[in-house]
PDB file of C-alpha atoms in Angstrom:
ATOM      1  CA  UNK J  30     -54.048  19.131   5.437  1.00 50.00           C
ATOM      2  CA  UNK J  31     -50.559  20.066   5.903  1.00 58.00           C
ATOM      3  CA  UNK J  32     -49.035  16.694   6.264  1.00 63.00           C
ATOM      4  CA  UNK J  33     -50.877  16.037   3.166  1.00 74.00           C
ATOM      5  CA  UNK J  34     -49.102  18.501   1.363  1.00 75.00           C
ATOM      6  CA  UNK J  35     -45.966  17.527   2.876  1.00 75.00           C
ATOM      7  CA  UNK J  36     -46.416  14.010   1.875  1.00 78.00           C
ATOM      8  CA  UNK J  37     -47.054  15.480  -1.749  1.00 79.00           C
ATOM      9  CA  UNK J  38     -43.995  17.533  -1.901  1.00 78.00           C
ATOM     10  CA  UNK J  39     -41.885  14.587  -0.923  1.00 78.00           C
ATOM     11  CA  UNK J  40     -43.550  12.279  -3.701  1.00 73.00           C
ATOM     12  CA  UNK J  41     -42.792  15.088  -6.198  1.00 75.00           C
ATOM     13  CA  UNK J  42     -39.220  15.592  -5.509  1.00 73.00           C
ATOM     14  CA  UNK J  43     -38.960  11.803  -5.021  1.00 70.00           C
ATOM     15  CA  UNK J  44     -40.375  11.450  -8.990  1.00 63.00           C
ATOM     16  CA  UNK J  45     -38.064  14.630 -10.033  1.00 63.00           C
ATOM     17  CA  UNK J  46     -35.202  12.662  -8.690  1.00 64.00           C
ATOM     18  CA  UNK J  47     -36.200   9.450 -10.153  1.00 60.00           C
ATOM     19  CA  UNK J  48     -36.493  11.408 -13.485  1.00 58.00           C
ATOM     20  CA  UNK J  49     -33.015  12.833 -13.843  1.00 61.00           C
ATOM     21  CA  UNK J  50     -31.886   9.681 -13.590  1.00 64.00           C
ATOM     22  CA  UNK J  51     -33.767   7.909 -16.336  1.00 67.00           C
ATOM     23  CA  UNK J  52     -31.792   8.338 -19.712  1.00 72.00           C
ATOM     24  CA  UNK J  53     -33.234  10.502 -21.784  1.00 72.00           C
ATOM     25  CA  UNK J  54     -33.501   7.269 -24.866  1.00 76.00           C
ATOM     26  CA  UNK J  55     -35.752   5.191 -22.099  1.00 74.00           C
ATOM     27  CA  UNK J  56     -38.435   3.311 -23.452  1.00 74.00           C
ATOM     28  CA  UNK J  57     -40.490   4.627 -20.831  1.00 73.00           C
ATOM     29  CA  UNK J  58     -40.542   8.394 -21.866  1.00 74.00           C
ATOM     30  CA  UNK J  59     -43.711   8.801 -24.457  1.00 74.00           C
ATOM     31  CA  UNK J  60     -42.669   9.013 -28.121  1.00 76.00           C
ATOM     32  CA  UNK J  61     -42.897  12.751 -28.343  1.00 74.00           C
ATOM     33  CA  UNK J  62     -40.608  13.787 -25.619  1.00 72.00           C
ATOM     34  CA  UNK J  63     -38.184  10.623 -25.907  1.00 76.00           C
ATOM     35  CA  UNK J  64     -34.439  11.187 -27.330  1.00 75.00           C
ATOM     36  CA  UNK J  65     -33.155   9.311 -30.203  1.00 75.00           C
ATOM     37  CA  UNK J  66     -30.624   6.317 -28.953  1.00 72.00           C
ATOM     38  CA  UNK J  67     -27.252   7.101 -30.052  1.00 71.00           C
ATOM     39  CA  UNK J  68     -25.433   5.582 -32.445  1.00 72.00           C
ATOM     40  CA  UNK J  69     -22.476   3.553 -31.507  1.00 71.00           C
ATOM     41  CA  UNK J  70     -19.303   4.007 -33.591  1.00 72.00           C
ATOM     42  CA  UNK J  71     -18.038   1.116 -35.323  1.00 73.00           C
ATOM     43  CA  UNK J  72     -14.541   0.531 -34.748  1.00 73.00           C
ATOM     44  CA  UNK J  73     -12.146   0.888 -37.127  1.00 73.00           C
ATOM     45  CA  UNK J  74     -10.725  -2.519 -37.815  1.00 74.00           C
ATOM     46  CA  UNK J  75      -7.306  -1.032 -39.126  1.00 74.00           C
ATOM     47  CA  UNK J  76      -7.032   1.483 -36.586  1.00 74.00           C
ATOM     48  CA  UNK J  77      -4.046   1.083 -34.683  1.00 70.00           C
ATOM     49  CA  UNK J  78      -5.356  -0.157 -30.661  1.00 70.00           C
ATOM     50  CA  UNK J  79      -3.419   1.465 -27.877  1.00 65.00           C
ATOM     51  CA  UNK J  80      -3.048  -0.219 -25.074  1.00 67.00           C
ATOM     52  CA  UNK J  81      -1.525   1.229 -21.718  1.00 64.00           C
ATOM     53  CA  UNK J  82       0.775  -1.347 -19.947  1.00 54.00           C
ATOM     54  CA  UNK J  83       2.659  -0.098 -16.224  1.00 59.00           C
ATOM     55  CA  UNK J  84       5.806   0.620 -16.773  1.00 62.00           C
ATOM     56  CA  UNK J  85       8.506  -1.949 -14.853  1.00 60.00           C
ATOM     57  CA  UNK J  86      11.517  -1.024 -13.207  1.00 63.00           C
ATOM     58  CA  UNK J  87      14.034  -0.457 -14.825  1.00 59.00           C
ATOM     59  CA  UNK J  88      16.025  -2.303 -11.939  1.00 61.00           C
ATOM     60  CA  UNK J  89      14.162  -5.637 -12.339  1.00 63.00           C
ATOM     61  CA  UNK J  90      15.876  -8.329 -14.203  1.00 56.00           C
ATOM     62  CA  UNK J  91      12.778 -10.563 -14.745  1.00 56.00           C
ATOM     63  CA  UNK J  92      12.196 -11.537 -10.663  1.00 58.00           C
ATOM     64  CA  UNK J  93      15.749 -10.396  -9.838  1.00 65.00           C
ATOM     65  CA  UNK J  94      16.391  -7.578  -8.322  1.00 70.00           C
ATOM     66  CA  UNK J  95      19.795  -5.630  -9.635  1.00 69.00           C
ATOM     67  CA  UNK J  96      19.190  -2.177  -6.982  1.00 74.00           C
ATOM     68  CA  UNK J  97      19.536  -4.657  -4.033  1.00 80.00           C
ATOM     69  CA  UNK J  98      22.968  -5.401  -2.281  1.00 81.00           C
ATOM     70  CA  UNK J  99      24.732  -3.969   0.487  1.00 84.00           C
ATOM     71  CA  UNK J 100      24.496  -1.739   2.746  1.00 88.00           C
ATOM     72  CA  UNK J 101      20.703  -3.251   2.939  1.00 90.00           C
ATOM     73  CA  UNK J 102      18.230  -0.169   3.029  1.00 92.00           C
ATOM     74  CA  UNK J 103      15.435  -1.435   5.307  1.00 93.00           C
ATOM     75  CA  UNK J 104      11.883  -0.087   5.570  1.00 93.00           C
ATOM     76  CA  UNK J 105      10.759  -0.550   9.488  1.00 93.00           C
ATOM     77  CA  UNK J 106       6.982  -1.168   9.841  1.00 92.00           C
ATOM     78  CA  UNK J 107       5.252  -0.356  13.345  1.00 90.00           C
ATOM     79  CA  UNK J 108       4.763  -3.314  14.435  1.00 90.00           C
ATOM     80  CA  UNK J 109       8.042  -4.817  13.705  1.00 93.00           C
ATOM     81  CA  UNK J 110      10.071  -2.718  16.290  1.00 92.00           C
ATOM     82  CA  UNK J 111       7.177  -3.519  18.903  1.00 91.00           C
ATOM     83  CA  UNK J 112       8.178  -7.285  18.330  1.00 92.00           C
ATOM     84  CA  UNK J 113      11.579  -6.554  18.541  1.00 92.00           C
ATOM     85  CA  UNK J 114      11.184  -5.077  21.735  1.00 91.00           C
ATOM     86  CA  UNK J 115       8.794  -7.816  23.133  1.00 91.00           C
ATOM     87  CA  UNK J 116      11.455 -10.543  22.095  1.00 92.00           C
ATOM     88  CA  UNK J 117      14.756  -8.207  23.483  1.00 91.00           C
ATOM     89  CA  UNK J 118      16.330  -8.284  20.015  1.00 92.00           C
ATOM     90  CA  UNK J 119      18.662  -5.591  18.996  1.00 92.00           C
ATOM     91  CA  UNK J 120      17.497  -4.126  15.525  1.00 91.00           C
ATOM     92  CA  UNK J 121      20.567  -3.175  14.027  1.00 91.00           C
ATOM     93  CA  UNK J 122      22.437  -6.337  15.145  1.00 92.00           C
ATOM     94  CA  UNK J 123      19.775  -8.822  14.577  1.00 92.00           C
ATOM     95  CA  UNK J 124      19.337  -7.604  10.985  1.00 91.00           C
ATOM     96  CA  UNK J 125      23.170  -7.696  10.224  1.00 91.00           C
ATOM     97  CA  UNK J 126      23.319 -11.262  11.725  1.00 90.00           C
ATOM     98  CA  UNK J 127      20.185 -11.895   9.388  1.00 89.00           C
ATOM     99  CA  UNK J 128      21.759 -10.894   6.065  1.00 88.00           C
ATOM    100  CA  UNK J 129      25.673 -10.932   6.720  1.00 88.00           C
ATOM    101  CA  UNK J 130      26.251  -7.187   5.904  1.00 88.00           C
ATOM    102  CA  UNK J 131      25.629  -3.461   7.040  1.00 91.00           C
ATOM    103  CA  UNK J 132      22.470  -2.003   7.434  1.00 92.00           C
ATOM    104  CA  UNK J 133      20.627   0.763   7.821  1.00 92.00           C
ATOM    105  CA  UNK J 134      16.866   0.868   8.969  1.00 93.00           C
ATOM    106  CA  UNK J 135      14.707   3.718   7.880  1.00 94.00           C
ATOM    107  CA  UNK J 136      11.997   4.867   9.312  1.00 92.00           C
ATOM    108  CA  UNK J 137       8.879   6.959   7.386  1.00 91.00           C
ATOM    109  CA  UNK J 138       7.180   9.560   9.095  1.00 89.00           C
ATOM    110  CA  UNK J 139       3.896   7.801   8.868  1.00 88.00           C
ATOM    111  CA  UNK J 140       5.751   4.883  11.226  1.00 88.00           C
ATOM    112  CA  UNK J 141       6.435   7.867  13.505  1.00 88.00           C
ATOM    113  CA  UNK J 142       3.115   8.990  13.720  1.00 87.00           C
ATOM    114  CA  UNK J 143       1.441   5.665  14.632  1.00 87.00           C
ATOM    115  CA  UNK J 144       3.871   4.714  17.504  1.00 87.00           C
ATOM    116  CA  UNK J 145       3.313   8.550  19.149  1.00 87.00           C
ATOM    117  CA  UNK J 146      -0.692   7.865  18.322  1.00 86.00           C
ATOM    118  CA  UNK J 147       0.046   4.690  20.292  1.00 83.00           C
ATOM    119  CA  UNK J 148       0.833   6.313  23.378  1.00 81.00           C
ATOM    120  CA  UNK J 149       2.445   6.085  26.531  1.00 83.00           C
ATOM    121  CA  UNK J 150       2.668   2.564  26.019  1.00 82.00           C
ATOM    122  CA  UNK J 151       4.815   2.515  23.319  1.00 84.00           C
ATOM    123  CA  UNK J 152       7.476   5.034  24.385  1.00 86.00           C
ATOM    124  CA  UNK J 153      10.295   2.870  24.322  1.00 89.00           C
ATOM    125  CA  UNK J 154       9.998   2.414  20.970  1.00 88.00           C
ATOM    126  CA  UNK J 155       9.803   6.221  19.932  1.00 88.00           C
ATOM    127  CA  UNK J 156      12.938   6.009  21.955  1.00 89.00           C
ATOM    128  CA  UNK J 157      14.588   3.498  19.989  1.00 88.00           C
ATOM    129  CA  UNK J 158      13.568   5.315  17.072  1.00 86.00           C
ATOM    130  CA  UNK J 159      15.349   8.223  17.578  1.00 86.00           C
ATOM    131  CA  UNK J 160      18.633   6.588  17.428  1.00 86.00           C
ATOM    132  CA  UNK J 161      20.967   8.534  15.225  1.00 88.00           C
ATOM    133  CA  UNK J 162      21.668   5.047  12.930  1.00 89.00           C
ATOM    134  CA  UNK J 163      18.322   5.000  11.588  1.00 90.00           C
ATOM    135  CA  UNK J 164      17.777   7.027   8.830  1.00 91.00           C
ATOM    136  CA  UNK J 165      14.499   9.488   8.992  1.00 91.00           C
ATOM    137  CA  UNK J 166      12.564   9.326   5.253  1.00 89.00           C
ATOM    138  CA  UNK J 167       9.713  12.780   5.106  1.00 88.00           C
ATOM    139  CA  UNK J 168       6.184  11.817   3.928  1.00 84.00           C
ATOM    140  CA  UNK J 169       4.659  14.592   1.361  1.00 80.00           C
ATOM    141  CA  UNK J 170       1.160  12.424   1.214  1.00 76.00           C
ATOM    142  CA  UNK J 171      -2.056  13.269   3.678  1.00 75.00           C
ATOM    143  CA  UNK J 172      -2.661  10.792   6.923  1.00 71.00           C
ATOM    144  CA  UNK J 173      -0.674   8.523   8.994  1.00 66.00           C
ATOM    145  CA  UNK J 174      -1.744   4.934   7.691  1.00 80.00           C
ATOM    146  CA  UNK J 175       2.173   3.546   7.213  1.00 82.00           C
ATOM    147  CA  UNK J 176       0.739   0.382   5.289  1.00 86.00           C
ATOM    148  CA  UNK J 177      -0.410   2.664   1.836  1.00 87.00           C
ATOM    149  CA  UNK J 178       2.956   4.349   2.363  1.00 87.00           C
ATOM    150  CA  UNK J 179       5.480   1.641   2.212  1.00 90.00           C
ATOM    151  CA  UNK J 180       3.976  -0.043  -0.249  1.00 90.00           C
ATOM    152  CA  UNK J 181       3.916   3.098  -2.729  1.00 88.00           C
ATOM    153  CA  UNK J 182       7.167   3.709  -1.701  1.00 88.00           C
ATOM    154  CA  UNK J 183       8.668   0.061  -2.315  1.00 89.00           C
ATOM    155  CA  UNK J 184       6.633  -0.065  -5.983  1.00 87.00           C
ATOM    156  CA  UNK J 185       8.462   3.190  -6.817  1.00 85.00           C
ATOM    157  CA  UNK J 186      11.546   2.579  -5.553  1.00 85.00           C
ATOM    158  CA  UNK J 187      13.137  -0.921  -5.692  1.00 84.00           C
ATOM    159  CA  UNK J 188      15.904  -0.683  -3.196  1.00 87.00           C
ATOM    160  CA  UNK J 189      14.368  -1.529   0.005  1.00 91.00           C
ATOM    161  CA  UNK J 190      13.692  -4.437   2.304  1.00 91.00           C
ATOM    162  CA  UNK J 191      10.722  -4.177   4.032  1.00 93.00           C
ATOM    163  CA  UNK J 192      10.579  -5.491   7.709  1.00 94.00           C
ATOM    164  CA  UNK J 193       6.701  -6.088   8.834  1.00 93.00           C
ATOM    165  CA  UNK J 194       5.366  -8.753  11.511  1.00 92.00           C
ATOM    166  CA  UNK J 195       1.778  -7.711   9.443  1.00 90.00           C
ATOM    167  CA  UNK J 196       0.328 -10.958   7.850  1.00 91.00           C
ATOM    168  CA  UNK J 197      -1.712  -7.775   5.430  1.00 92.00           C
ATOM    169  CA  UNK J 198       1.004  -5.954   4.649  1.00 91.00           C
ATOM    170  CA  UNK J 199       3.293  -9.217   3.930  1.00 91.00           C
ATOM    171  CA  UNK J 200       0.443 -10.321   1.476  1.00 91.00           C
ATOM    172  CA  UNK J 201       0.498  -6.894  -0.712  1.00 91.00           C
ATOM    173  CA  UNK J 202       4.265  -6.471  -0.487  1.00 90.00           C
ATOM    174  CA  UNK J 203       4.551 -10.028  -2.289  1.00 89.00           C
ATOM    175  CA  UNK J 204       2.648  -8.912  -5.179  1.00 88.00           C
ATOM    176  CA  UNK J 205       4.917  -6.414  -6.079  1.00 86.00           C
ATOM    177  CA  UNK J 206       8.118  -7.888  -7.675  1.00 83.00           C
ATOM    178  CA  UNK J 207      11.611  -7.855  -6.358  1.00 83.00           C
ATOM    179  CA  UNK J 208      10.772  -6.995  -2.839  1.00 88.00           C
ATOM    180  CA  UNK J 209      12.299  -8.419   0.023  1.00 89.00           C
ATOM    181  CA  UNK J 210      10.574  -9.029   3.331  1.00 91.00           C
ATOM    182  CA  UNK J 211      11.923  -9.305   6.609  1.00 92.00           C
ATOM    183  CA  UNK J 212      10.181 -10.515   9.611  1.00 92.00           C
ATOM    184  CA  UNK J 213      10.634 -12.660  13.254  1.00 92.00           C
ATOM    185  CA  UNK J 214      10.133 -15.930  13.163  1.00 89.00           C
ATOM    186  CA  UNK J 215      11.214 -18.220  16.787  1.00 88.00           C
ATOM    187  CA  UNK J 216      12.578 -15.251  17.860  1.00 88.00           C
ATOM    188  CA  UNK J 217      15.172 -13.852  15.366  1.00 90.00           C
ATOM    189  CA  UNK J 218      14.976 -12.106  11.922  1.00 92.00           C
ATOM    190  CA  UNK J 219      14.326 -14.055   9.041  1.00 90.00           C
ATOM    191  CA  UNK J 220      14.206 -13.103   5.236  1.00 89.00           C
ATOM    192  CA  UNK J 221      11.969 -14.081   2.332  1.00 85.00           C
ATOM    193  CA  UNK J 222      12.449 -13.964  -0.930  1.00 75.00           C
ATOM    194  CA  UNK J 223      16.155 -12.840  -1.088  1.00 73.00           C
ATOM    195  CA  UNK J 224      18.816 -13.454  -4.207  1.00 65.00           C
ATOM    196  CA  UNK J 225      20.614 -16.713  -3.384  1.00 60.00           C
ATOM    197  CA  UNK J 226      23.665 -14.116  -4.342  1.00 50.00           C
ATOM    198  CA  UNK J 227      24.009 -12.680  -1.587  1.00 54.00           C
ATOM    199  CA  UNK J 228      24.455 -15.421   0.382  1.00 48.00           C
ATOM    200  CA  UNK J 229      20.814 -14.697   2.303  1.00 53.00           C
ATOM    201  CA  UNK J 230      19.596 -17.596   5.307  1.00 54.00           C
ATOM    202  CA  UNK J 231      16.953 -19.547   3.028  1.00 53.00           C
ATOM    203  CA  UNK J 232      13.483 -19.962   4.811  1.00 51.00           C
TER     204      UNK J 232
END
């Protein structure tokens, strides 16, 4: 008897739930206790329509990118310093001998928490991190995924180059407009999608 009554308590709260989430207008409700369907407005043909557009950058000139020009203000990913490190290249020199002018790396904190979740492993770059010439940038948003953060940070700011090895992360920064990336390709730094003004390597 009492798994009966179990078995019956579970059907009823089963139906209950079932029942708050049948609209009130449902055919299926009997006449008496079934709602009225509501009325749609009609739309107001000379009713001015308001449409919400996001807003550009004010440093965009169509595709070209007016905020950009040296000192170069590059955005390091994870990944990209372990490559540099596997393939012995220098980051500050190989990126001036990539774009012909100073500049300065920066690294966000979220960058700094996935090399120290990394480990042991990956002490040398923590190391290389550190390094008074590369500029420190604070993170005021929860977790450590660096991915979410440079691309928020790039869309809201248009002054950076971001250097990523990530095929992911290349595919999502090249939706957003006047962004440079930087990556290693046959073992130096190369740049994509650079102002012929500046005299960049083409790819």
């Amino acid at each position: 008897m009492g798994k009966s009554k179990k078995q019956r308590k579970i059907v009823q709260q089963r139906f209950a739930q079932m029942k708050k989430m049948i609209s009130p207008s449902d055919s299926r409700i009997k006449e008496k206790l079934r709602a009225a369907p509501e009325k749609k407005k009609k739309e107001d043909p000379h009713q001015i329509k308001i449409r919400e557009l996001p807003q550009t950058s004010s440093a965009l000139f169509f595709q070209y990118n007016t905020q950009l020009g040296p000192p170069y203000h590059v955005l390091v990913d994870t990944n990209f310093i372990n490559f540099s490190i596997k393939y012995k290249l220098d980051i500050i020199q190989s990126m001036m001998d990539c774009l012909y002018a100073k500049c300065i790396p920066y690294i966000t904190d979220c960058v700094v928490g996935e090399l120290e979740k990394l480990g042991q492993k990956y002490r040398v770059a923590l190391k290389i991190i550190k390094d008074i010439r590369f500029e420190r940038i604070t993170c005021l948003h929860k977790g450590t995924y660096a991915d979410d953060c440079l691309v928020q940070r790039v869309t809201q700011h248009k002054c950076y180059i971001v250097a990523t090895c990530d095929r992911d992360l290349k595919r999502r920064i090249r939706k957003i407009p006047g962004v440079p990336i930087m990556y290693i390709s046959r073992r130096r730094y190369t740049i994509e999608r650079m102002p012929d003004a500046y005299g960049a390597p083409k790819t």
